[in-house]
Structures are given as structure tokens and as C-alpha cells.
mmCIF file of C-alpha atoms in Angstrom:
data_model
loop_
_atom_site.group_PDB
_atom_site.id
_atom_site.type_symbol
_atom_site.label_atom_id
_atom_site.label_comp_id
_atom_site.label_asym_id
_atom_site.label_seq_id
_atom_site.Cartn_x
_atom_site.Cartn_y
_atom_site.Cartn_z
ATOM 1 C CA ALA A 8 -4.185 -45.828 43.184
ATOM 2 C CA GLN A 9 -2.520 -49.350 41.067
ATOM 3 C CA SER A 10 -4.598 -52.090 39.085
ATOM 4 C CA VAL A 11 -3.320 -54.071 37.088
ATOM 5 C CA THR A 12 -5.025 -55.629 33.570
ATOM 6 C CA GLN A 13 -4.261 -59.093 32.244
ATOM 7 C CA LEU A 14 -6.505 -59.162 28.753
ATOM 8 C CA ASP A 15 -5.966 -62.941 28.876
ATOM 9 C CA SER A 16 -8.116 -65.842 31.042
ATOM 10 C CA GLN A 17 -6.799 -68.871 29.147
ATOM 11 C CA VAL A 18 -3.805 -68.668 27.229
ATOM 12 C CA PRO A 19 -3.216 -72.290 25.253
ATOM 13 C CA VAL A 20 -0.436 -73.359 23.861
ATOM 14 C CA PHE A 21 1.640 -76.504 22.521
ATOM 15 C CA GLU A 22 4.461 -77.934 24.218
ATOM 16 C CA GLU A 23 8.253 -75.945 22.826
ATOM 17 C CA ALA A 24 6.667 -72.862 21.310
ATOM 18 C CA PRO A 25 6.606 -69.131 22.454
ATOM 19 C CA VAL A 26 4.407 -67.811 24.530
ATOM 20 C CA GLU A 27 3.540 -63.961 26.033
ATOM 21 C CA LEU A 28 1.273 -63.685 28.571
ATOM 22 C CA ARG A 29 -0.761 -60.093 29.013
ATOM 23 C CA CYS A 30 0.232 -57.631 31.771
ATOM 24 C CA ASN A 31 -1.241 -53.361 31.888
ATOM 25 C CA TYR A 32 -0.658 -51.149 34.587
ATOM 26 C CA SER A 33 -2.223 -48.680 35.566
ATOM 27 C CA SER A 34 -0.877 -45.689 37.684
ATOM 28 C CA SER A 35 0.119 -42.675 38.395
ATOM 29 C CA VAL A 36 2.765 -42.811 40.462
ATOM 30 C CA SER A 37 5.847 -44.753 39.809
ATOM 31 C CA VAL A 38 5.949 -48.772 40.673
ATOM 32 C CA TYR A 39 7.126 -52.139 40.620
ATOM 33 C CA LEU A 40 6.055 -55.253 38.318
ATOM 34 C CA PHE A 41 5.808 -58.946 39.780
ATOM 35 C CA TRP A 42 5.554 -62.031 37.800
ATOM 36 C CA TYR A 43 3.776 -64.400 40.179
ATOM 37 C CA VAL A 44 3.304 -68.543 39.417
ATOM 38 C CA GLN A 45 0.183 -70.724 40.835
ATOM 39 C CA TYR A 46 0.747 -74.510 39.942
ATOM 40 C CA PRO A 47 -2.968 -76.792 41.044
ATOM 41 C CA ASN A 48 -3.344 -76.790 45.392
ATOM 42 C CA GLN A 49 -0.110 -74.508 45.699
ATOM 43 C CA GLY A 50 0.212 -71.056 46.391
ATOM 44 C CA LEU A 51 1.492 -68.071 44.893
ATOM 45 C CA GLN A 52 5.689 -67.790 44.314
ATOM 46 C CA LEU A 53 7.503 -65.231 42.507
ATOM 47 C CA LEU A 54 8.300 -65.525 39.343
ATOM 48 C CA LEU A 55 10.855 -62.898 39.003
ATOM 49 C CA LYS A 56 10.255 -58.892 39.871
ATOM 50 C CA TYR A 57 11.504 -55.103 38.227
ATOM 51 C CA LEU A 58 12.730 -52.695 40.296
ATOM 52 C CA SER A 59 14.714 -50.401 38.590
ATOM 53 C CA GLY A 60 16.809 -50.512 35.878
ATOM 54 C CA SER A 61 17.193 -52.703 32.789
ATOM 55 C CA THR A 62 14.554 -53.333 32.364
ATOM 56 C CA LEU A 63 14.704 -56.394 30.750
ATOM 57 C CA VAL A 64 14.336 -59.094 33.401
ATOM 58 C CA LYS A 65 15.356 -62.720 33.624
ATOM 59 C CA GLY A 66 12.767 -65.041 36.414
ATOM 60 C CA ILE A 67 13.287 -68.664 37.651
ATOM 61 C CA ASN A 68 12.054 -71.379 34.789
ATOM 62 C CA GLY A 69 13.537 -69.619 31.813
ATOM 63 C CA PHE A 70 10.812 -66.796 31.940
ATOM 64 C CA GLU A 71 11.126 -63.246 30.998
ATOM 65 C CA ALA A 72 9.608 -60.244 31.177
ATOM 66 C CA GLU A 73 10.313 -56.695 29.786
ATOM 67 C CA PHE A 74 8.655 -53.432 30.735
ATOM 68 C CA ASN A 75 7.484 -50.365 28.323
ATOM 69 C CA LYS A 76 6.962 -47.606 30.684
ATOM 70 C CA SER A 77 5.697 -45.794 27.235
ATOM 71 C CA GLN A 78 2.825 -48.167 27.261
ATOM 72 C CA THR A 79 2.246 -49.457 30.817
ATOM 73 C CA SER A 80 2.703 -53.116 29.771
ATOM 74 C CA PHE A 81 5.093 -56.220 30.902
ATOM 75 C CA HIS A 82 4.437 -58.736 29.709
ATOM 76 C CA LEU A 83 5.565 -61.616 30.155
ATOM 77 C CA ARG A 84 7.493 -64.040 27.630
ATOM 78 C CA LYS A 85 9.305 -67.911 27.408
ATOM 79 C CA PRO A 86 10.561 -68.938 24.101
ATOM 80 C CA SER A 87 9.858 -72.484 24.644
ATOM 81 C CA VAL A 88 7.042 -73.725 26.793
ATOM 82 C CA HIS A 89 7.323 -76.944 29.035
ATOM 83 C CA ILE A 90 4.625 -79.328 29.606
ATOM 84 C CA SER A 91 5.412 -78.119 33.352
ATOM 85 C CA ASP A 92 4.383 -74.950 32.533
ATOM 86 C CA THR A 93 0.874 -75.268 32.629
ATOM 87 C CA ALA A 94 -0.264 -73.341 35.948
ATOM 88 C CA GLU A 95 -1.605 -69.566 36.484
ATOM 89 C CA TYR A 96 0.364 -66.736 36.058
ATOM 90 C CA PHE A 97 -0.273 -63.368 38.019
ATOM 91 C CA CYS A 98 1.079 -59.769 37.121
ATOM 92 C CA ALA A 99 1.085 -57.437 40.312
ATOM 93 C CA VAL A 100 2.303 -54.496 41.308
ATOM 94 C CA SER A 101 3.059 -51.711 43.546
ATOM 95 C CA ARG A 102 4.151 -48.447 44.757
ATOM 96 C CA ILE A 103 7.554 -47.829 45.489
ATOM 97 C CA ASN A 104 9.186 -48.996 48.691
ATOM 98 C CA THR A 105 6.313 -50.653 49.631
ATOM 99 C CA ASP A 106 4.492 -54.361 50.244
ATOM 100 C CA LYS A 107 1.524 -53.343 49.560
ATOM 101 C CA LEU A 108 0.522 -55.381 45.878
ATOM 102 C CA ILE A 109 -2.765 -55.108 43.354
ATOM 103 C CA PHE A 110 -3.072 -58.665 41.593
ATOM 104 C CA GLY A 111 -3.953 -58.751 38.081
ATOM 105 C CA THR A 112 -7.535 -61.366 37.279
ATOM 106 C CA GLY A 113 -4.601 -64.337 36.489
ATOM 107 C CA THR A 114 -3.377 -66.582 32.805
ATOM 108 C CA ARG A 115 -4.470 -69.965 32.694
ATOM 109 C CA LEU A 116 -1.280 -71.078 30.217
ATOM 110 C CA GLN A 117 -2.501 -74.528 29.558
ATOM 111 C CA VAL A 118 0.571 -76.736 27.505
ATOM 112 C CA PHE A 119 -1.180 -79.603 25.538
ATOM 113 C CA PRO A 120 1.817 -82.089 23.939
ATOM 114 C CA ASN B 9 11.323 -75.033 55.998
ATOM 115 C CA ALA B 10 8.144 -74.792 57.353
ATOM 116 C CA GLY B 11 7.643 -70.910 55.760
ATOM 117 C CA VAL B 12 3.800 -70.092 56.322
ATOM 118 C CA THR B 13 1.307 -72.703 57.489
ATOM 119 C CA GLN B 14 -2.190 -71.905 56.954
ATOM 120 C CA THR B 15 -4.838 -74.039 59.275
ATOM 121 C CA PRO B 16 -7.201 -75.020 58.679
ATOM 122 C CA LYS B 17 -7.056 -76.540 55.156
ATOM 123 C CA PHE B 18 -10.760 -77.091 54.664
ATOM 124 C CA ARG B 19 -14.014 -75.852 56.432
ATOM 125 C CA VAL B 20 -17.564 -76.150 55.964
ATOM 126 C CA LEU B 21 -19.667 -73.336 57.481
ATOM 127 C CA LYS B 22 -23.095 -72.397 58.333
ATOM 128 C CA THR B 23 -24.343 -69.420 57.406
ATOM 129 C CA GLY B 24 -23.828 -67.454 60.660
ATOM 130 C CA GLN B 25 -20.718 -69.188 61.975
ATOM 131 C CA SER B 26 -17.945 -67.768 63.089
ATOM 132 C CA MET B 27 -14.554 -69.135 62.593
ATOM 133 C CA THR B 28 -10.798 -68.165 62.542
ATOM 134 C CA LEU B 29 -8.110 -68.733 60.290
ATOM 135 C CA LEU B 30 -4.734 -69.108 61.775
ATOM 136 C CA CYS B 31 -1.664 -68.214 59.356
ATOM 137 C CA ALA B 32 2.089 -68.531 61.081
ATOM 138 C CA GLN B 33 4.988 -67.656 60.183
ATOM 139 C CA ASP B 34 9.144 -68.947 61.195
ATOM 140 C CA MET B 35 10.825 -66.274 58.249
ATOM 141 C CA ASN B 36 10.459 -63.737 61.440
ATOM 142 C CA HIS B 37 8.731 -61.588 58.732
ATOM 143 C CA GLU B 38 7.533 -58.206 60.072
ATOM 144 C CA TYR B 39 4.826 -58.211 57.045
ATOM 145 C CA MET B 40 1.416 -60.398 56.629
ATOM 146 C CA TYR B 41 -1.419 -59.764 55.071
ATOM 147 C CA TRP B 42 -4.166 -62.255 54.194
ATOM 148 C CA TYR B 43 -6.064 -62.227 50.473
ATOM 149 C CA ARG B 44 -9.029 -63.824 49.314
ATOM 150 C CA GLN B 45 -9.018 -65.051 45.765
ATOM 151 C CA ASP B 46 -11.583 -65.955 43.615
ATOM 152 C CA PRO B 47 -12.608 -67.014 40.268
ATOM 153 C CA GLY B 48 -12.116 -64.594 37.976
ATOM 154 C CA MET B 49 -10.943 -61.761 40.383
ATOM 155 C CA GLY B 50 -6.996 -63.057 40.804
ATOM 156 C CA LEU B 51 -6.363 -62.481 44.875
ATOM 157 C CA ARG B 52 -8.170 -59.260 47.030
ATOM 158 C CA LEU B 53 -6.439 -58.353 50.093
ATOM 159 C CA ILE B 54 -8.484 -57.962 52.965
ATOM 160 C CA HIS B 55 -6.408 -57.016 55.373
ATOM 161 C CA TYR B 56 -2.173 -56.882 55.690
ATOM 162 C CA SER B 57 0.137 -56.121 59.325
ATOM 163 C CA VAL B 58 3.226 -53.793 58.912
ATOM 164 C CA GLY B 59 4.280 -55.426 62.395
ATOM 165 C CA GLU B 60 3.414 -56.562 65.501
ATOM 166 C CA GLY B 61 0.939 -55.800 67.044
ATOM 167 C CA THR B 62 -0.785 -53.554 63.790
ATOM 168 C CA THR B 63 -3.012 -54.250 60.944
ATOM 169 C CA ALA B 64 -4.253 -52.516 58.151
ATOM 170 C CA LYS B 65 -7.351 -52.466 56.411
ATOM 171 C CA GLY B 66 -7.400 -53.948 52.699
ATOM 172 C CA GLU B 67 -9.440 -53.954 50.292
ATOM 173 C CA VAL B 68 -12.111 -56.075 50.503
ATOM 174 C CA PRO B 69 -11.713 -55.351 55.038
ATOM 175 C CA ASP B 70 -15.797 -56.102 54.878
ATOM 176 C CA GLY B 71 -16.707 -58.685 57.596
ATOM 177 C CA TYR B 72 -13.922 -59.913 58.477
ATOM 178 C CA ASN B 73 -10.822 -59.280 61.666
ATOM 179 C CA VAL B 74 -7.356 -59.225 62.351
ATOM 180 C CA SER B 75 -5.711 -59.752 64.956
ATOM 181 C CA ARG B 76 -0.843 -60.092 65.333
ATOM 182 C CA LEU B 77 -0.332 -60.321 69.061
ATOM 183 C CA LYS B 78 2.093 -62.137 68.525
ATOM 184 C CA LYS B 79 5.072 -61.656 64.981
ATOM 185 C CA GLN B 80 4.879 -65.359 63.604
ATOM 186 C CA ASN B 81 0.989 -65.635 63.795
ATOM 187 C CA PHE B 82 -1.477 -63.415 61.524
ATOM 188 C CA LEU B 83 -5.462 -64.649 63.056
ATOM 189 C CA LEU B 84 -8.529 -64.515 60.195
ATOM 190 C CA GLY B 85 -11.533 -64.476 61.710
ATOM 191 C CA LEU B 86 -14.983 -64.491 60.435
ATOM 192 C CA GLU B 87 -17.804 -63.485 63.021
ATOM 193 C CA SER B 88 -20.803 -64.200 61.133
ATOM 194 C CA ALA B 89 -20.194 -66.138 57.322
ATOM 195 C CA ALA B 90 -22.264 -65.392 55.124
ATOM 196 C CA PRO B 91 -22.407 -67.016 51.825
ATOM 197 C CA SER B 92 -20.355 -64.436 49.513
ATOM 198 C CA GLN B 93 -17.330 -65.109 51.567
ATOM 199 C CA THR B 94 -16.382 -69.021 50.276
ATOM 200 C CA SER B 95 -13.216 -68.297 48.811
ATOM 201 C CA VAL B 96 -9.947 -70.013 48.859
ATOM 202 C CA TYR B 97 -7.919 -67.883 51.528
ATOM 203 C CA PHE B 98 -4.168 -67.335 51.004
ATOM 204 C CA CYS B 99 -1.623 -65.865 53.553
ATOM 205 C CA ALA B 100 1.648 -64.371 52.718
ATOM 206 C CA SER B 101 4.041 -62.820 54.821
ATOM 207 C CA SER B 102 7.198 -60.496 53.241
ATOM 208 C CA THR B 103 10.426 -59.089 55.332
ATOM 209 C CA GLY B 104 9.263 -55.710 55.053
ATOM 210 C CA GLN B 105 12.560 -54.413 53.408
ATOM 211 C CA ARG B 106 11.192 -51.577 51.501
ATOM 212 C CA GLY B 107 9.984 -52.592 47.632
ATOM 213 C CA SER B 108 11.612 -55.885 47.726
ATOM 214 C CA GLY B 109 8.250 -57.416 46.385
ATOM 215 C CA GLU B 110 8.443 -61.365 46.970
ATOM 216 C CA LEU B 111 5.210 -62.439 49.510
ATOM 217 C CA PHE B 112 5.990 -66.143 50.531
ATOM 218 C CA PHE B 113 2.299 -67.479 50.556
ATOM 219 C CA GLY B 114 0.474 -71.088 52.270
ATOM 220 C CA GLU B 115 -1.199 -73.034 50.267
ATOM 221 C CA GLY B 116 -4.415 -71.368 50.954
ATOM 222 C CA SER B 117 -7.537 -72.000 52.979
ATOM 223 C CA ARG B 118 -10.309 -72.747 51.365
ATOM 224 C CA LEU B 119 -13.332 -72.470 52.881
ATOM 225 C CA THR B 120 -17.005 -72.927 52.110
ATOM 226 C CA VAL B 121 -19.558 -71.593 53.419
ATOM 227 C CA LEU B 122 -23.235 -72.435 52.712
#
């Protein structure tokens, strides 16, 4: 079975500062990895995904994530955040060739002016 | 562009009552899912469907039933609601192309069971 751990439930940052949201996964088989974002009172939408190939993945809104197989991590980064990035971010994992995603518990990113 | 539409968006039930949440998608997606979201627990998969007429259990299926009689619709039923089922429910769909990983979510249905 697969599982996802998001180490921080909340991350407060000031606008224009860099941010890293941490995600570690556990699996005995090869996996796909995802980051989703949820803005207040909305459903989730895909930020980025790692399926194979380059371990550095770029997504929407200036976010990127790096797959590190040895550390079983898939941390999300942005070099300079905006107020509009305030949202909840979910890391997710699935076995390869499936769409059955297992989500982490989420990290609430709060950006202050 | 409707995408994934959930009805109703809000509902209050008394313990023991029944109800059905409806999910409709207009993207001709094969796969559909029902998740529940609870504070500090993220999203947990209740049931899912890989095609019309099929359903399968997810992580937390107890107390729920589902049906997928038409490709575009996925219904989630609560036969006898319990306070533990107070949650926000999200429906999602995906193409079913292996490994695409992109789920398209509805805006959620907030259910309160008193």
C-alpha cells in the first residue's frame, strides 16, 4: 500500500519570500506523485505531477517540485510567493498506471503582506 | 464549461435519515470517484468507478453506497446517516488513461448530520 506524509500542517510566510512544502511517501512499488491546490470553498486542482523522466517538475503558478527517490520525497517549492498563493496544498501518490490517488493530510500555506 | 457538478452543495440531516449526492461530469471521463474531506485527515477515497455499471470500494466505504448507471453520473448514497458522516464530500473524474493522474474535482457538498 502507498501512503503520504505532509510534515507541516501550516506554513506561514511573508509575501515575496521563498517557500517549501514537504512531502514524503511510502511505497513498495513504483509510484506517480502529484501536488494539488485547494483554494477556499473550491475543489482541488492539479498543480504538477511526476510520472517519469526529469526529477524536477514545473507546474502552474511558478511552483516546482523535485522527486527524490532515495529520500522518498517530493517537496514543493516556489521562489517568491504571492498573497494569492494562500491555499491548502495536498501531496498525493498513486501506483504507476493507475488513477487511484492517495492524498496526504494537506498543508495550509498562509501568505502575509 | 461545467466540468464536474455536485448537487446539493449543502445539506443538513438528522441521524438515521437517508440521502443521495449526485455527481455529473460532461467531459466523457471513464473514471469517477467520491472522496470525503475532514480536518486534519486530508481526502479519503470512499468509492470509485472505472466505467459505467462498475463500482469499487475505496479506503472508507462503510455506511455508503454508490451507483454508476450512466457514464456521466455517479451517485453517493447514505442509507442511515450518522454524525460521523458529517464532512465535505468531493466528487472527481478522470480520463482513465493510465497514469494521467489528473483528477477533475467538483466544488464539494457540505453535509451535516445532527
